[in-house]
CSV table of C-alpha atoms in Angstrom, one decimal:
chain,number,residue,atom,x,y,z
A,1,MET,CA,51.7,110.7,179.0
A,2,SER,CA,53.5,107.5,179.9
A,3,ASN,CA,50.5,105.4,179.0
A,4,SER,CA,50.1,107.0,175.6
A,5,ALA,CA,53.8,106.6,174.9
A,6,PHE,CA,53.6,102.9,176.0
A,7,ILE,CA,50.6,102.3,173.7
A,8,VAL,CA,52.4,104.0,170.8
A,9,PHE,CA,55.5,101.9,171.5
A,10,ILE,CA,53.4,98.7,171.4
A,11,VAL,CA,51.6,99.7,168.2
A,12,LEU,CA,54.9,100.5,166.5
A,13,MET,CA,56.4,97.2,167.6
A,14,THR,CA,53.5,95.3,166.3
A,15,ILE,CA,53.6,97.0,162.9
A,16,PHE,CA,57.4,96.6,162.6
A,17,SER,CA,57.3,93.0,163.7
A,18,GLN,CA,54.7,92.2,161.0
A,19,ILE,CA,56.6,94.0,158.3
A,20,PHE,CA,59.9,92.2,159.1
A,21,HIS,CA,58.1,88.9,159.6
A,22,ALA,CA,56.4,89.1,156.2
A,23,LYS,CA,59.7,89.5,154.4
A,24,THR,CA,61.3,86.6,156.1
A,25,VAL,CA,60.9,83.0,155.1
A,26,GLY,CA,62.0,80.8,158.0
A,27,SER,CA,65.6,81.6,158.0
A,28,ILE,CA,65.8,83.3,154.5
A,29,THR,CA,64.3,86.4,153.0
A,30,CYS,CA,62.3,86.5,149.8
A,31,GLY,CA,65.2,88.1,148.0
A,32,THR,CA,67.5,85.2,149.1
A,33,ALA,CA,64.9,82.7,147.9
A,34,LYS,CA,64.8,84.4,144.5
A,35,ASP,CA,68.7,84.4,144.5
A,36,ILE,CA,68.7,80.7,145.3
A,37,LEU,CA,66.5,80.0,142.2
A,38,LYS,CA,68.8,82.0,139.8
A,39,PRO,CA,70.5,78.8,138.5
A,40,CYS,CA,67.1,77.7,137.3
A,41,LEU,CA,66.8,80.7,135.0
A,42,ARG,CA,69.5,79.1,132.7
A,43,GLY,CA,67.1,76.2,132.2
A,44,VAL,CA,64.3,78.5,131.0
A,45,PHE,CA,65.5,78.3,127.4
A,46,ALA,CA,66.1,74.5,127.5
A,47,GLN,CA,62.8,73.8,129.3
A,48,MET,CA,64.6,71.3,131.5
A,49,PRO,CA,66.4,72.0,134.8
A,50,ASP,CA,69.9,70.9,135.3
A,51,ASP,CA,71.3,69.4,138.6
A,52,GLU,CA,72.4,72.8,139.9
A,53,CYS,CA,68.8,74.1,139.5
A,54,CYS,CA,67.3,71.0,141.2
A,55,ASN,CA,69.8,71.4,144.0
A,56,ALA,CA,68.8,75.1,144.4
A,57,ILE,CA,65.1,74.2,144.7
A,58,VAL,CA,66.1,71.6,147.3
A,59,SER,CA,68.1,74.2,149.2
A,60,ALA,CA,65.2,76.6,149.3
A,61,ASN,CA,62.9,73.9,150.6
A,62,ARG,CA,65.4,72.8,153.2
A,63,GLN,CA,65.4,76.3,154.7
A,64,ALA,CA,61.6,76.4,154.9
A,65,ILE,CA,60.6,73.3,157.0
A,66,GLY,CA,57.8,74.6,159.3
A,67,THR,CA,54.3,75.4,158.1
A,68,PRO,CA,54.6,79.2,158.4
A,69,ALA,CA,58.0,79.1,156.7
A,70,ARG,CA,56.7,77.0,153.8
A,71,GLN,CA,53.6,79.2,153.4
A,72,ALA,CA,55.9,82.3,153.3
A,73,LEU,CA,58.2,80.7,150.7
A,74,CYS,CA,55.1,79.9,148.7
A,75,GLU,CA,54.1,83.6,148.8
A,76,CYS,CA,57.6,84.6,147.7
A,77,TYR,CA,57.5,82.2,144.8
A,78,LYS,CA,54.0,83.5,143.9
A,79,ASP,CA,55.5,87.0,143.7
A,80,ALA,CA,58.6,85.8,141.8
A,81,VAL,CA,56.6,83.9,139.2
A,82,LYS,CA,54.7,87.1,138.2
A,83,SER,CA,58.0,88.4,136.6
A,84,THR,CA,58.6,87.0,133.2
A,85,PRO,CA,61.8,84.9,133.6
A,86,TYR,CA,60.6,83.0,136.7
A,87,ARG,CA,57.3,82.0,135.0
A,88,LYS,CA,59.0,79.2,133.0
A,89,ILE,CA,60.2,77.4,136.1
A,90,ILE,CA,56.8,76.5,137.4
A,91,ASN,CA,57.1,72.8,136.7
A,92,PHE,CA,60.7,72.4,137.7
A,93,PRO,CA,60.0,70.9,141.2
A,94,GLU,CA,58.0,68.1,139.5
A,95,ILE,CA,60.6,67.6,136.8
A,96,CYS,CA,63.4,67.4,139.5
A,97,HIS,CA,61.3,64.8,141.4
A,98,ILE,CA,61.5,66.7,144.7
A,99,PRO,CA,58.9,65.2,147.0
A,100,GLN,CA,56.6,67.7,148.8
A,101,ALA,CA,58.4,70.7,147.4
A,102,VAL,CA,56.8,74.1,147.9
A,103,PRO,CA,55.0,74.7,144.6
A,104,ILE,CA,56.2,77.5,142.3
A,105,SER,CA,52.9,78.8,140.9
A,106,PRO,CA,50.9,82.0,140.8
A,107,LEU,CA,47.7,80.0,141.2
A,108,VAL,CA,48.4,78.0,144.4
A,109,ASP,CA,46.6,78.7,147.6
A,110,CYS,CA,49.6,79.1,150.0
A,111,LYS,CA,47.4,78.8,153.1
A,112,ARG,CA,47.0,75.1,152.2
A,113,ILE,CA,50.7,74.4,152.3
A,114,VAL,CA,51.7,72.5,155.5
A,115,GLY,CA,55.1,71.8,157.1
A,116,LEU,CA,57.0,68.7,156.5
A,117,ALA,CA,57.0,65.8,158.9
A,118,MET,CA,60.2,64.4,157.4
A,119,GLY,CA,63.7,65.7,158.0
A,120,ARG,CA,65.8,67.8,155.7
A,121,GLU,CA,67.9,65.0,154.4
A,122,ASN,CA,64.8,63.2,153.1
A,123,VAL,CA,64.1,66.1,150.7
A,124,GLN,CA,67.4,65.5,149.0
A,125,ALA,CA,67.2,61.7,149.2
A,126,GLY,CA,63.8,61.7,147.3
A,127,ARG,CA,65.2,63.6,144.4
A,128,LYS,CA,66.6,61.7,141.4
A,129,THR,CA,69.4,63.2,139.4
A,130,GLN,CA,69.2,63.3,135.7
A,131,ARG,CA,72.0,60.6,135.5
A,132,GLN,CA,69.9,58.2,137.7
A,133,LYS,CA,66.8,58.8,135.5
A,134,ASN,CA,68.9,58.1,132.3
A,135,GLU,CA,70.3,54.9,133.9
A,136,GLU,CA,66.8,53.7,134.7
A,137,LYS,CA,65.7,54.3,131.1
A,138,LYS,CA,68.7,52.4,129.8
A,139,LEU,CA,68.0,49.5,132.2
A,140,ASP,CA,64.3,49.4,131.0
A,141,ARG,CA,65.4,49.3,127.4
A,142,ALA,CA,67.9,46.5,128.1
A,143,LYS,CA,65.2,44.5,129.9
A,144,LYS,CA,62.9,44.9,126.8
A,145,ARG,CA,65.7,43.8,124.5
A,146,VAL,CA,66.4,40.7,126.6
A,147,LYS,CA,62.7,39.9,126.6
A,148,ARG,CA,62.5,40.3,122.8
A,149,ALA,CA,65.6,38.1,122.4
A,150,GLY,CA,64.0,35.4,124.5
A,151,ARG,CA,61.0,35.5,122.2
A,152,LEU,CA,63.3,35.3,119.2
A,153,ASP,CA,65.1,32.3,120.6
A,154,GLU,CA,61.7,30.6,121.1
A,155,HIS,CA,60.7,31.4,117.6
A,156,ASN,CA,64.0,30.0,116.2
A,157,GLN,CA,63.5,26.7,118.2
A,158,VAL,CA,59.9,26.4,116.8
A,159,ARG,CA,61.2,27.2,113.3
A,160,SER,CA,64.0,24.6,113.5
A,161,ALA,CA,61.6,21.9,114.7
A,162,GLN,CA,59.2,22.8,111.9
A,163,SER,CA,61.9,23.0,109.2
A,164,ALA,CA,62.5,19.3,109.5
A,165,SER,CA,58.9,18.5,108.6
A,166,ARG,CA,58.3,20.9,105.6
A,167,PRO,CA,60.2,23.1,103.3
A,168,SER,CA,61.6,26.4,104.6
A,169,SER,CA,58.8,29.0,104.3
A,170,THR,CA,57.5,31.5,106.7
A,171,SER,CA,53.8,31.6,107.5
A,172,TRP,CA,51.7,33.6,109.8
A,173,THR,CA,50.9,30.5,111.9
A,174,ASP,CA,54.6,30.0,112.6
A,175,CYS,CA,54.7,33.5,114.1
A,176,GLN,CA,51.4,33.0,116.0
A,177,SER,CA,52.7,29.8,117.5
A,178,ALA,CA,55.8,31.6,118.8
A,179,GLN,CA,53.5,34.4,120.1
A,180,LEU,CA,55.3,37.1,118.2
A,181,SER,CA,53.8,40.3,116.9
A,182,TRP,CA,53.7,40.7,113.1
A,183,VAL,CA,56.5,43.2,113.3
A,184,GLU,CA,58.7,40.7,115.1
A,185,CYS,CA,57.8,38.0,112.6
A,186,LEU,CA,58.7,40.3,109.7
A,187,ALA,CA,62.0,41.1,111.4
A,188,VAL,CA,62.7,37.4,111.9
A,189,GLU,CA,61.9,36.6,108.3
A,190,LEU,CA,64.1,39.4,107.0
A,191,VAL,CA,67.0,38.4,109.2
A,192,GLY,CA,66.5,34.7,108.2
A,193,ARG,CA,66.5,35.6,104.5
A,194,ALA,CA,69.6,37.8,104.9
A,195,TRP,CA,71.5,35.0,106.6
A,196,GLY,CA,70.2,32.3,104.3
A,197,TRP,CA,68.2,30.5,106.9
A,198,LEU,CA,65.0,30.7,104.8
């Protein structure tokens, strides 16, 4: 009798441990993982996540560092994405620039997800905020304007040197010698005529 009770006890413990283990993702449950992602549901209509949503995705990834935890989080996401509102947040980890984030997709093979070799702080450090991305775009635009202004200065120097030798008229060869595109040449000519240079 004691052997059969012991065997029943072991079988029940095995079943219950697997049930409780399946619902836990590292240190969070699937329900908690879905709750963490609720700020992202506001971005569903805008198609772009805000900083609060990106931080929520980072938070969920921070709590699932090891391979089993990340695979379990992947399975939770897979279940969550089946419901309508979560389906639209599939691309949010990429849009938020979160390196090595657990993918939010119904098509991913969660058994291929591996744990992170880097620390938790690196997950946050790799993510760019929307403000940083906007500042980078502004900097790129400013660099392009400076480059165009430099070409315009070269063109004006060539033009002033040529204006001494012949009457003021714009030709395609003037623009080619300054290595400007036809649009830039047209802009220079229009500005020159407006200011009375030509």
